[in-house]
Coordinates of C-alpha atoms in Angstrom, one line a residue:
M107 CA 108.7 104.7 89.8
R108 CA 107.0 104.1 93.5
A109 CA 107.1 101.4 96.2
V110 CA 107.0 100.4 99.4
V111 CA 110.3 99.5 101.3
L112 CA 110.7 97.7 104.4
S113 CA 113.8 99.4 105.8
G114 CA 114.0 96.5 108.4
P115 CA 112.5 94.1 110.5
G116 CA 109.9 95.7 112.9
P117 CA 106.7 97.3 113.3
V118 CA 104.7 98.2 110.1
E119 CA 105.7 101.7 110.6
N120 CA 108.9 100.5 109.0
L121 CA 106.9 100.0 105.8
E122 CA 107.1 103.2 103.8
I123 CA 106.7 104.5 100.6
K124 CA 109.8 105.9 98.8
D125 CA 110.5 106.9 95.2
L126 CA 113.2 104.0 93.5
P127 CA 114.9 104.0 89.9
M128 CA 112.6 102.0 87.4
P129 CA 113.9 98.3 87.7
Q130 CA 116.7 98.3 84.6
E131 CA 115.9 95.7 81.6
R132 CA 117.8 92.3 82.6
E133 CA 118.6 89.5 79.6
G134 CA 116.3 86.5 81.0
W135 CA 114.3 88.8 83.5
V136 CA 110.9 90.6 82.7
R137 CA 109.4 93.9 83.6
L138 CA 105.6 93.9 84.7
R139 CA 103.6 97.0 85.9
V140 CA 102.0 95.8 88.4
E141 CA 98.4 96.2 88.8
A142 CA 97.2 94.4 92.1
F143 CA 98.9 92.1 94.5
G144 CA 98.0 89.7 97.4
L145 CA 98.7 90.0 100.3
N146 CA 100.7 86.8 102.1
R147 CA 101.9 85.3 105.5
S148 CA 105.4 85.0 104.7
E149 CA 105.2 88.8 104.0
Y150 CA 104.6 89.3 107.7
H151 CA 107.7 86.9 108.4
T152 CA 109.7 88.9 106.5
R153 CA 108.7 92.1 108.4
L154 CA 108.9 90.6 111.3
G155 CA 113.0 89.4 110.3
F156 CA 111.8 85.3 110.4
A157 CA 112.5 85.2 106.5
Q158 CA 115.8 83.6 105.5
G159 CA 118.6 85.4 103.2
V160 CA 116.4 88.9 103.2
T161 CA 118.5 91.8 102.8
F162 CA 117.3 95.1 103.6
P163 CA 116.3 97.4 102.7
R164 CA 113.9 95.5 100.7
V165 CA 110.6 96.2 98.7
P166 CA 108.5 93.2 99.6
G167 CA 106.0 91.1 98.3
I168 CA 105.7 87.5 96.8
E169 CA 103.6 88.0 94.3
A170 CA 101.5 90.1 91.7
A171 CA 99.5 90.7 88.7
G172 CA 99.7 93.2 85.7
T173 CA 101.3 93.8 82.6
V174 CA 104.2 93.0 80.8
D175 CA 106.2 96.5 80.5
W176 CA 109.3 95.1 79.0
A177 CA 110.5 91.7 78.2
P178 CA 113.7 90.3 76.3
E179 CA 113.3 89.0 72.5
G180 CA 112.5 85.4 72.1
S181 CA 110.6 85.6 75.5
G182 CA 107.6 84.9 74.0
L183 CA 105.7 87.8 75.7
R184 CA 104.9 90.8 74.6
P185 CA 104.5 94.5 76.0
G186 CA 100.9 94.6 77.4
Q187 CA 100.0 91.2 77.8
R188 CA 98.3 90.3 81.1
V189 CA 100.6 87.7 83.5
V190 CA 100.8 87.1 87.3
T191 CA 104.0 86.1 89.2
M192 CA 105.0 84.6 92.2
M193 CA 107.7 82.9 94.6
G194 CA 111.2 82.6 93.1
G195 CA 113.0 84.7 95.8
M196 CA 110.5 87.7 95.0
G197 CA 110.8 90.1 98.0
R198 CA 113.4 88.5 99.6
V199 CA 116.5 87.6 97.1
F200 CA 115.2 90.6 95.0
D201 CA 112.6 93.5 95.1
G202 CA 108.9 92.5 94.8
G203 CA 105.3 93.4 94.3
Y204 CA 104.7 96.1 96.6
A205 CA 105.5 98.6 93.6
E206 CA 104.4 100.1 90.4
Y207 CA 106.7 98.0 88.4
T208 CA 108.9 94.7 89.4
L209 CA 111.6 92.9 87.8
V210 CA 111.3 89.0 87.8
P211 CA 112.7 86.1 85.7
R212 CA 111.0 84.7 82.7
E213 CA 110.7 81.4 84.3
Q214 CA 108.0 82.9 86.8
V215 CA 105.8 85.0 84.6
I216 CA 102.3 83.3 83.4
P217 CA 100.6 84.4 81.0
F218 CA 96.8 84.7 80.6
E219 CA 93.6 86.0 79.0
S220 CA 91.3 87.3 81.2
E221 CA 88.8 90.4 81.5
L222 CA 88.3 90.4 85.3
P223 CA 89.0 93.5 87.7
W224 CA 92.6 93.2 88.6
E225 CA 91.9 93.4 92.2
V226 CA 90.3 89.6 91.6
L227 CA 93.0 89.3 89.5
G228 CA 95.3 90.3 91.6
A229 CA 94.1 87.9 94.5
V230 CA 94.4 84.8 92.7
P231 CA 98.3 83.6 91.8
E232 CA 99.9 82.6 95.1
M233 CA 96.7 81.8 96.5
L234 CA 96.1 79.1 93.9
Q235 CA 98.9 77.6 93.4
T236 CA 99.4 76.9 97.2
A237 CA 95.7 75.5 97.2
Y238 CA 96.3 73.6 93.8
G239 CA 99.6 72.4 94.5
S240 CA 98.5 71.1 98.2
L241 CA 95.9 69.1 97.2
T242 CA 97.3 67.9 94.5
V243 CA 101.4 67.3 94.9
G244 CA 100.2 67.2 98.8
L245 CA 97.6 65.2 99.3
D246 CA 96.3 63.4 95.6
L247 CA 92.7 64.3 96.4
Q248 CA 90.5 62.0 94.7
P249 CA 86.7 62.1 94.0
G250 CA 84.7 61.1 96.8
Q251 CA 87.4 61.2 99.4
T252 CA 87.1 63.1 103.0
L253 CA 89.8 66.5 103.5
L254 CA 89.8 67.8 107.2
I255 CA 91.4 72.1 106.4
R256 CA 92.9 73.0 109.7
G257 CA 92.4 76.6 109.4
G258 CA 89.5 76.4 106.9
T259 CA 89.0 80.9 107.2
S260 CA 92.4 81.5 105.8
S261 CA 92.4 82.7 102.3
I262 CA 94.3 79.3 101.3
G263 CA 91.7 77.4 103.5
M264 CA 88.6 78.2 101.4
A265 CA 90.5 78.0 98.2
A266 CA 91.4 74.7 98.9
A267 CA 87.7 74.1 99.8
A268 CA 86.5 75.7 96.7
L269 CA 88.8 73.2 94.8
A270 CA 88.3 70.4 97.0
K271 CA 84.5 70.5 96.1
R272 CA 85.2 70.9 92.5
I273 CA 87.2 67.4 92.8
G274 CA 84.2 65.4 94.5
A275 CA 85.9 65.8 98.4
T276 CA 83.8 65.8 101.2
V277 CA 85.5 68.8 102.9
L278 CA 85.6 69.5 106.9
A279 CA 87.2 72.8 107.8
T280 CA 88.1 74.8 110.9
S281 CA 87.6 78.0 112.2
R282 CA 88.5 79.3 115.7
R283 CA 85.6 81.7 115.9
A284 CA 82.4 80.5 116.1
E285 CA 80.7 83.5 114.1
R286 CA 82.9 82.0 111.0
L287 CA 81.4 78.8 110.9
D288 CA 78.4 80.4 108.8
T289 CA 81.2 82.0 106.4
L290 CA 82.2 78.1 106.0
R291 CA 78.9 76.8 105.3
E292 CA 78.4 79.6 102.4
R293 CA 81.2 79.0 101.0
G294 CA 80.1 75.2 100.6
V295 CA 81.9 73.6 103.3
D296 CA 80.3 70.4 104.4
H297 CA 80.7 70.0 108.1
P298 CA 82.4 73.6 109.8
L299 CA 84.0 72.9 112.8
L300 CA 85.0 75.2 116.1
D301 CA 88.6 74.4 116.8
D302 CA 89.0 74.5 120.7
G303 CA 92.0 72.3 120.0
E304 CA 90.6 68.8 120.2
V305 CA 88.9 68.6 116.1
A306 CA 90.5 64.9 115.6
A307 CA 87.3 63.8 118.2
Q308 CA 84.9 66.4 116.2
A309 CA 86.1 64.5 112.9
R310 CA 86.3 60.6 114.2
A311 CA 82.5 61.7 115.3
L312 CA 81.6 62.3 112.0
Y313 CA 84.2 59.4 110.5
P314 CA 84.7 57.1 113.0
V315 CA 88.0 55.7 111.0
G316 CA 89.2 59.3 110.2
V317 CA 88.9 61.4 107.0
D318 CA 91.0 60.2 104.1
A319 CA 93.1 63.6 104.0
A320 CA 94.3 67.0 105.6
L321 CA 95.3 70.1 105.0
E322 CA 97.5 71.7 108.3
L323 CA 97.6 75.6 107.6
V324 CA 98.2 76.4 111.0
G325 CA 101.1 75.1 111.8
T326 CA 103.1 72.8 114.3
P327 CA 100.9 73.4 117.6
T328 CA 97.9 72.1 115.8
L329 CA 99.9 69.0 113.6
P330 CA 99.7 66.4 116.0
D331 CA 95.8 66.6 116.5
T332 CA 95.0 67.2 112.8
L333 CA 97.2 63.7 112.7
R334 CA 95.2 62.1 115.1
A335 CA 92.3 62.8 113.0
T336 CA 93.7 60.8 110.0
R337 CA 92.5 57.5 109.3
I338 CA 95.4 55.0 108.8
H339 CA 96.9 55.0 105.3
G340 CA 95.3 58.4 105.0
T341 CA 97.6 62.0 104.3
V342 CA 98.3 65.1 106.2
C343 CA 99.6 68.2 104.0
M344 CA 101.7 70.6 106.7
T345 CA 101.4 73.8 103.8
G346 CA 100.5 76.7 106.4
M347 CA 102.1 78.8 109.4
L348 CA 98.9 81.0 110.6
S349 CA 100.4 80.2 114.0
D350 CA 103.8 81.7 113.0
E351 CA 105.1 78.2 114.6
W352 CA 106.6 75.8 111.7
T353 CA 109.1 73.5 113.6
V354 CA 108.6 70.6 116.1
P355 CA 111.3 70.7 118.6
D356 CA 112.9 67.1 119.4
F357 CA 111.0 65.6 117.0
Y358 CA 110.6 61.6 117.0
P359 CA 108.7 60.3 114.6
I360 CA 107.7 57.3 115.8
G361 CA 106.2 58.8 118.8
Y362 CA 104.8 61.9 116.6
I363 CA 103.0 60.3 114.0
P364 CA 100.3 57.8 114.4
S365 CA 100.9 54.0 113.2
G366 CA 100.5 54.0 109.4
V367 CA 99.3 57.7 109.0
R368 CA 101.2 59.3 106.5
L369 CA 102.8 63.0 106.6
T370 CA 104.1 65.2 103.8
G371 CA 104.5 68.7 103.2
Y372 CA 104.2 71.3 100.1
G373 CA 105.9 74.5 99.2
G374 CA 105.9 75.3 95.7
E375 CA 106.9 77.6 92.9
A376 CA 105.2 79.5 90.1
A377 CA 106.2 76.7 87.8
D378 CA 103.9 74.3 89.7
L379 CA 100.5 76.4 89.0
P380 CA 100.0 74.7 85.4
R381 CA 99.2 77.5 82.6
E382 CA 96.1 76.1 81.6
V383 CA 94.8 75.7 85.4
L384 CA 95.3 79.3 86.0
Q385 CA 93.5 80.0 82.7
Q386 CA 90.5 77.5 83.6
V387 CA 90.4 79.1 87.0
L388 CA 89.9 82.3 85.7
D389 CA 87.5 81.9 83.1
D390 CA 85.5 79.7 85.7
I391 CA 85.2 83.0 88.5
A392 CA 84.4 85.0 84.9
A393 CA 81.3 82.7 84.5
G394 CA 80.4 82.2 88.2
S395 CA 81.1 78.9 88.2
L396 CA 83.9 79.1 90.9
S397 CA 84.1 82.1 93.9
L398 CA 87.7 82.2 95.3
P399 CA 87.4 84.5 98.7
I400 CA 88.6 88.1 98.6
S401 CA 88.3 90.0 102.2
H402 CA 89.4 93.5 101.2
V403 CA 90.7 95.2 98.7
Y404 CA 93.0 98.5 99.5
D405 CA 93.1 101.4 97.3
G406 CA 96.8 102.2 96.8
L407 CA 100.2 101.5 98.1
E408 CA 99.3 104.0 100.5
Q409 CA 97.1 101.5 102.6
V410 CA 99.8 98.8 102.9
R411 CA 100.1 99.0 106.2
R412 CA 96.5 99.3 107.3
A413 CA 96.4 95.6 105.0
H414 CA 99.8 94.2 107.6
T415 CA 97.9 95.4 110.4
D416 CA 94.9 93.5 109.4
M417 CA 96.6 90.6 108.4
E418 CA 98.6 90.6 111.7
T419 CA 95.7 90.7 113.8
N420 CA 94.0 88.4 111.9
A421 CA 91.1 90.5 111.0
A422 CA 89.8 89.2 108.0
T423 CA 88.5 86.2 106.5
G424 CA 90.1 85.6 103.0
K425 CA 92.6 87.2 100.7
L426 CA 93.4 90.3 101.2
V427 CA 94.6 92.5 97.9
V428 CA 96.1 96.0 97.2
R429 CA 95.0 97.6 93.7
V430 CA 98.0 100.0 92.4
R431 CA 97.3 103.2 91.3
H432 CA 99.6 104.5 88.6
P433 CA 100.0 108.2 87.8
S434 CA 97.5 109.5 84.8

């Protein structure tokens, strides 16, 4: 099979297409024929050498969509069945989704039924899992509440906005680029905000006591301002690291967290995305009642370097997806 192999930390040139042996059958694991996969910021971190526990060379990719090529007896899966997979060490501890085939543990395979195009299906798993988990586990968002999304034009930010509107929340979302505010409006955001570093003042001009909930996707540089935008007994969920900064030096909680504001975090796995939630979202996309953000589809593994460059330079709003082409 062909796969994209990361030889070691470094520039996009370290991502090379190579011929590799087909992943061998293994009890408790499932081999998938990959049809599409989304790109994620964590894969960029892996390429730069920031991810822990990674050995090289490695096939990156923390998610994939495709069909079952082989499954062990008793797995409940059948060859040809449509599935998605994500996380669980993919692309770090073992080879991931940047390939024609990948072998993953059975517990991180989620079957579904849908005739949506593969480039749409490939965009969904990790984006949905992170957005859904952040709103439910991280924030316990309720109908009628106000939600601030810091990093609103990211794929997860726009997915979270769409899901939050379905819950019945009022959504504020930020972008550092004025020309992208219209994109947020088109995505149903009630209050697009230009992120000039002082979003708390803008949020409190709209809601003087502060927002009920905030989803932090930029990282630790903006987290203090996001906390200041949130009301007493409101909740901030730290999920993303678009800034590539994820730690707080000399963290002093009493001085850092405003009195009464709750700070949580979210980092999920495939098991955190219920099968019925995935199926419902796919059904809603097919029906046209829900739209998740796809910025660009790259045709073939040969486009992975270009995709990584676009991700690194923040050239896109929404999800980047690679459609895998198999030999006929």
